[in-house]
mmCIF file of C-alpha atoms in Angstrom:
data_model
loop_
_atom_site.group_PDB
_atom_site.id
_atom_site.type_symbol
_atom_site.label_atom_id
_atom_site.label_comp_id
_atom_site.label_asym_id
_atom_site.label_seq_id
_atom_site.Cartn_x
_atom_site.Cartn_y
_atom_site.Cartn_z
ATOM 1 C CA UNK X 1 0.000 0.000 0.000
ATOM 2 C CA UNK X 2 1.281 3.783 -0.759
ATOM 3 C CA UNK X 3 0.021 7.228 -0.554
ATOM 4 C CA UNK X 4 -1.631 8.184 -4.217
ATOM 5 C CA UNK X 5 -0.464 12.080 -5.286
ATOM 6 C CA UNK X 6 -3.909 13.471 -3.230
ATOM 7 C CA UNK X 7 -2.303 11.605 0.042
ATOM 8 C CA UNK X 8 -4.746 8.534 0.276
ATOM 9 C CA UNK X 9 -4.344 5.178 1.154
ATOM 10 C CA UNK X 10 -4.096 2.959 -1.907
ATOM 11 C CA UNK X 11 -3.399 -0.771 -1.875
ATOM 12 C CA UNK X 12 -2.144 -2.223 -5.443
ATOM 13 C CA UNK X 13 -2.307 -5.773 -6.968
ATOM 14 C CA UNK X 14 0.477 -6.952 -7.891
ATOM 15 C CA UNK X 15 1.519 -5.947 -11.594
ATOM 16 C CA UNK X 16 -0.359 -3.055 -11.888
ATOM 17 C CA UNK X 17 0.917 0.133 -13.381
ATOM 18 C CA UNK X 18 0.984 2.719 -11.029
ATOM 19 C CA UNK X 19 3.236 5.530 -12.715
ATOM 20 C CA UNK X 20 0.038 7.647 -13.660
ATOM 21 C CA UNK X 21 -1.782 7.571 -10.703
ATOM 22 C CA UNK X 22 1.527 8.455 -8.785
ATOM 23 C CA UNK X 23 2.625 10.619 -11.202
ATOM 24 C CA UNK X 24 5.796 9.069 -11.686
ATOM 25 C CA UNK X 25 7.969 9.915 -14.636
ATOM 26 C CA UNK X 26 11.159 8.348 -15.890
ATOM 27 C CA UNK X 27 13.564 10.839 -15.547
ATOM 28 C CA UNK X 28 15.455 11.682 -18.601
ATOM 29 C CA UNK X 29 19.577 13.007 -17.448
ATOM 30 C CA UNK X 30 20.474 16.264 -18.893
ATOM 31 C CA UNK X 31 22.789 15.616 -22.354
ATOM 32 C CA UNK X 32 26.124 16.454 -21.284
ATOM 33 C CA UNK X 33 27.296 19.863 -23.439
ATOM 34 C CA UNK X 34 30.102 18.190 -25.200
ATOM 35 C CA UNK X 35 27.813 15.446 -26.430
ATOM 36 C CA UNK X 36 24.732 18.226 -27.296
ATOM 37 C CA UNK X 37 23.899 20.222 -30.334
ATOM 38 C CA UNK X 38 21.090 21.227 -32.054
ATOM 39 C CA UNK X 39 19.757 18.383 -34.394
ATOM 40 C CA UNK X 40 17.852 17.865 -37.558
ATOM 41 C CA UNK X 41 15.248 15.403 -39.401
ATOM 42 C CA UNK X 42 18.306 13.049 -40.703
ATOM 43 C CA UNK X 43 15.794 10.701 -43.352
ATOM 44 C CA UNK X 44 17.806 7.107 -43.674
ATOM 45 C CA UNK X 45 19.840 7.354 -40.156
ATOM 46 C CA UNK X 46 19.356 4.907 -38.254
ATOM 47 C CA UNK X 47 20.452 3.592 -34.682
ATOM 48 C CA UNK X 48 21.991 0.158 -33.900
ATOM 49 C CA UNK X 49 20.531 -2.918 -32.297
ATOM 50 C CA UNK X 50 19.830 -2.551 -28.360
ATOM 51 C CA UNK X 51 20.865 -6.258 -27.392
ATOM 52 C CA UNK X 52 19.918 -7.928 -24.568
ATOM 53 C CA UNK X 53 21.357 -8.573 -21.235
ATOM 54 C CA UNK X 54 22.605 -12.540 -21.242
ATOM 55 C CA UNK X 55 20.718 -12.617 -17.436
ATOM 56 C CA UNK X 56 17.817 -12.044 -19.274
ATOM 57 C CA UNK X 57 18.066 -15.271 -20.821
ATOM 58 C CA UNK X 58 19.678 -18.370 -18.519
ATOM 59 C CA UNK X 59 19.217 -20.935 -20.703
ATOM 60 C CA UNK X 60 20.411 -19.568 -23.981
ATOM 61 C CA UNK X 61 23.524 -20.989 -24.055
ATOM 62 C CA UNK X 62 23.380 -24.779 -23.685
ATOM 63 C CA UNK X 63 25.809 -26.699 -21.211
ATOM 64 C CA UNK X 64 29.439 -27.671 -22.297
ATOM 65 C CA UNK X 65 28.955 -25.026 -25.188
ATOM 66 C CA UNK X 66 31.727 -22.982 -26.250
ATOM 67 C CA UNK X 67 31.293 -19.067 -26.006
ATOM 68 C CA UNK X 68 33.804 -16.544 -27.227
ATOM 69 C CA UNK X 69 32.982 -13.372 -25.390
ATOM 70 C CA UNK X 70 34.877 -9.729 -25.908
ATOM 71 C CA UNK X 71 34.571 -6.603 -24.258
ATOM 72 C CA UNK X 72 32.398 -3.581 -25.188
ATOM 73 C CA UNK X 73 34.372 -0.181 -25.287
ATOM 74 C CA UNK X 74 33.124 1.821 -22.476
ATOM 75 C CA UNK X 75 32.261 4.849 -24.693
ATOM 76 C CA UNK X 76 29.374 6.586 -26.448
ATOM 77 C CA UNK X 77 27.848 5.152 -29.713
ATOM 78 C CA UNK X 78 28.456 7.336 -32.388
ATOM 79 C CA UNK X 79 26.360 6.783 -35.796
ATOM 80 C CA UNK X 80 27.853 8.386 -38.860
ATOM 81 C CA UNK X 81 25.637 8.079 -41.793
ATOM 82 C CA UNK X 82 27.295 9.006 -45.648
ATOM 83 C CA UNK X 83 23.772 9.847 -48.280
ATOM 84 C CA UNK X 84 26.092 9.449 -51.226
ATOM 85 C CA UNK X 85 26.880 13.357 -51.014
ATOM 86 C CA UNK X 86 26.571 14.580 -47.064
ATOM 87 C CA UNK X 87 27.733 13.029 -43.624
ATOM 88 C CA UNK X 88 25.575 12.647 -40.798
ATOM 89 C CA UNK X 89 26.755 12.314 -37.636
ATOM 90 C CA UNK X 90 24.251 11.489 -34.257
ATOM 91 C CA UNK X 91 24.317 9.678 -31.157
ATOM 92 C CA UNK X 92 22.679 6.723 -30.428
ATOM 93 C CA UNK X 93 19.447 8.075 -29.017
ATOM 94 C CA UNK X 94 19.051 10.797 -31.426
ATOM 95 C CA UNK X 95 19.525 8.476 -34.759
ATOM 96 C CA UNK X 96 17.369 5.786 -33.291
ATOM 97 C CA UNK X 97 14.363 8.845 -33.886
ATOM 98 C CA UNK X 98 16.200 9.835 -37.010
ATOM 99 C CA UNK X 99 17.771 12.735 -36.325
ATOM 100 C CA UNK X 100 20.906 14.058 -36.400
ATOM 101 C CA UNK X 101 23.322 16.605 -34.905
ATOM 102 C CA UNK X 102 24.302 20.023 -37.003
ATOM 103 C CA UNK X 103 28.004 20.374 -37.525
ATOM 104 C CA UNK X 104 28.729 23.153 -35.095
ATOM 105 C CA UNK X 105 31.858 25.010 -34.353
ATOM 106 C CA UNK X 106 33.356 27.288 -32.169
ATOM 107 C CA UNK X 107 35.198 31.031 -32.702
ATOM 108 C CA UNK X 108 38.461 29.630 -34.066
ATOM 109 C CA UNK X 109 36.598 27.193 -36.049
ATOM 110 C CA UNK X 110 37.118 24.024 -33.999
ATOM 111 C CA UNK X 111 34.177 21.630 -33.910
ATOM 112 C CA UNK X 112 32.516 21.660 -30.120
ATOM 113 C CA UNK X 113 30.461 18.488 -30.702
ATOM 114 C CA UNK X 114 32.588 15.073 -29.744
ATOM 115 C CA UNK X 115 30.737 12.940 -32.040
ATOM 116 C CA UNK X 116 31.850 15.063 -34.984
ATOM 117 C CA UNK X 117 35.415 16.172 -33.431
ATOM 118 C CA UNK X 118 36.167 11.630 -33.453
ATOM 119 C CA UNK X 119 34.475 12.079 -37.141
ATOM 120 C CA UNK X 120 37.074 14.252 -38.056
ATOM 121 C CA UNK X 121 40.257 12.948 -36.015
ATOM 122 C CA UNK X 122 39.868 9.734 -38.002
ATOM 123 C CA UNK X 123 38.469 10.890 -41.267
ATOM 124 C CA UNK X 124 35.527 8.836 -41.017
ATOM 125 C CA UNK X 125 33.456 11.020 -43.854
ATOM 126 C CA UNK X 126 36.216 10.222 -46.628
ATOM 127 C CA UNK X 127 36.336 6.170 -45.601
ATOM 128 C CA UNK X 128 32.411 6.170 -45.729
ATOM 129 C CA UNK X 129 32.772 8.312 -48.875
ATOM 130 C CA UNK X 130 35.155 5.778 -51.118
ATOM 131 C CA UNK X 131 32.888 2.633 -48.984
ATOM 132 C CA UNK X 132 30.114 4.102 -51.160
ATOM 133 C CA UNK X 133 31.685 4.991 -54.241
ATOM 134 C CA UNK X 134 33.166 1.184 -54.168
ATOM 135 C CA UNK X 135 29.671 -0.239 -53.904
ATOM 136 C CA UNK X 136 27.845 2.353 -56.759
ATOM 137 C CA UNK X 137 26.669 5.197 -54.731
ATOM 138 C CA UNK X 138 24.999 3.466 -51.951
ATOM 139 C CA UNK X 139 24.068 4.877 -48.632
ATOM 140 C CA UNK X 140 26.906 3.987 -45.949
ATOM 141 C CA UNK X 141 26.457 4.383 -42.307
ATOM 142 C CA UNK X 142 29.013 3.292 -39.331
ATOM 143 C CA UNK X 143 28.157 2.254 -35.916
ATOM 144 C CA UNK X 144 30.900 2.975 -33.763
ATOM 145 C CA UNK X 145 31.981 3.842 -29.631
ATOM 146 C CA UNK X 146 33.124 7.659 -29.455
ATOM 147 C CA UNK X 147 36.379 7.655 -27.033
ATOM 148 C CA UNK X 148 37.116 8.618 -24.830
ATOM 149 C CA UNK X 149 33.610 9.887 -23.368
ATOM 150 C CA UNK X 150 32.838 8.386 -20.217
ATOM 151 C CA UNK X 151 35.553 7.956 -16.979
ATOM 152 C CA UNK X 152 37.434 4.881 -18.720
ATOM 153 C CA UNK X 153 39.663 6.960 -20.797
ATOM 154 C CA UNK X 154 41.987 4.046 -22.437
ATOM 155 C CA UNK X 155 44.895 6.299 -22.722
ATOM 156 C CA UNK X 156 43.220 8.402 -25.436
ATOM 157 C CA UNK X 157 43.904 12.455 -25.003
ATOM 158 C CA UNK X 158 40.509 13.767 -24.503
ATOM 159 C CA UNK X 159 41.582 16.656 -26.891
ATOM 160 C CA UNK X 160 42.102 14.230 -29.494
ATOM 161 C CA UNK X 161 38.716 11.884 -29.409
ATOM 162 C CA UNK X 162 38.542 8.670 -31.457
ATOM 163 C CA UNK X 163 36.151 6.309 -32.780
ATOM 164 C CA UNK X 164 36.482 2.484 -33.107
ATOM 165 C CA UNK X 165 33.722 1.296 -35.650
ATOM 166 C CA UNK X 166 31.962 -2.581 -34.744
ATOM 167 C CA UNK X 167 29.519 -2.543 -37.574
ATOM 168 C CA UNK X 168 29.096 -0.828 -41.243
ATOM 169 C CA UNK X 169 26.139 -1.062 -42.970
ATOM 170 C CA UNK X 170 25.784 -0.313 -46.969
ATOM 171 C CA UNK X 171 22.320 -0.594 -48.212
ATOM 172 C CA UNK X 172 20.512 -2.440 -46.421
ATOM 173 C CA UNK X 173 23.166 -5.091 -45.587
ATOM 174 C CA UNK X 174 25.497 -5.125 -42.756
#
């Protein structure tokens, strides 16, 4: 039993959703600055797979098999999508609604947005550029971890972010 938002005495079943009547909403952290920027309607970006946690599933990985298991950088996914004329750059959450980040800079012309500075460091936009001029055109887009951008820093200079890609996708086809 709980106290609903008028202060009364409220007993719930079991599995049922109280979040309106408590007026309970999931709260949504503030986008660190670096990792901001205003964004635009980005038709044809798209965000990556959210796999599941193993615990989720105990028995999906039969006894006596043999699993090869790596680690995950400890970054920020970084989605860089090439139209066949303009790069796109986003973040996870914002290409997963299709949307992208503008290319924004500051008085002495350096880029302020990480996603776009790790673009740039490793000349993503000309790799995706001859990736789709190899295949006739077609839309490329890379799914990568932005680094150094949480507190595991991997030796990287934070003045000099990277990008590791861990999927490309032309066309349709990964």
């Amino acid at each position: 039993s709980t106290d609903d938002k008028e202060g009364r005495k409220v007993v719930w079943a079991e599995g049922h959703e109280v979040s309106m009547p408590l007026d309970i909403n999931k709260y949504e952290p503030p986008i660190p600055t670096q990792l901001a920027g205003e964004v635009y309607a980005c038709g044809g970006i798209t965000g990556y797979s959210d796999p599941e946690n193993i615990k989720k599933f105990p028995d999906a990985i039969p006894e006596g098999m043999e699993v090869v298991a790596s680690e995950k950088l400890h970054g920020s996914c970084c989605v860089v999508y090439y139209d066949g004329t303009n790069v796109h750059v986003a973040s996870k959450g914002f290409a997963s609604k299709g949307l992208a980040i503008e290319d924004s800079r500051d008085t002495t012309g350096r880029r302020t947005n990480f996603y776009w500075r790790c673009v740039e460091n490793e000349g993503v936009d000309k790799a995706l550029a001859r990736i789709s001029e190899a295949f006739g055109g077609l839309p490329v887009t890379l799914y990568g971890e932005a680094l150094p951008a949480q507190d595991l820093k991997y030796g990287i200079d934070p003045q000099k972010p990277t990008i590791r890609a861990f999927d490309i996708k032309v066309g349709h086809s990964y």
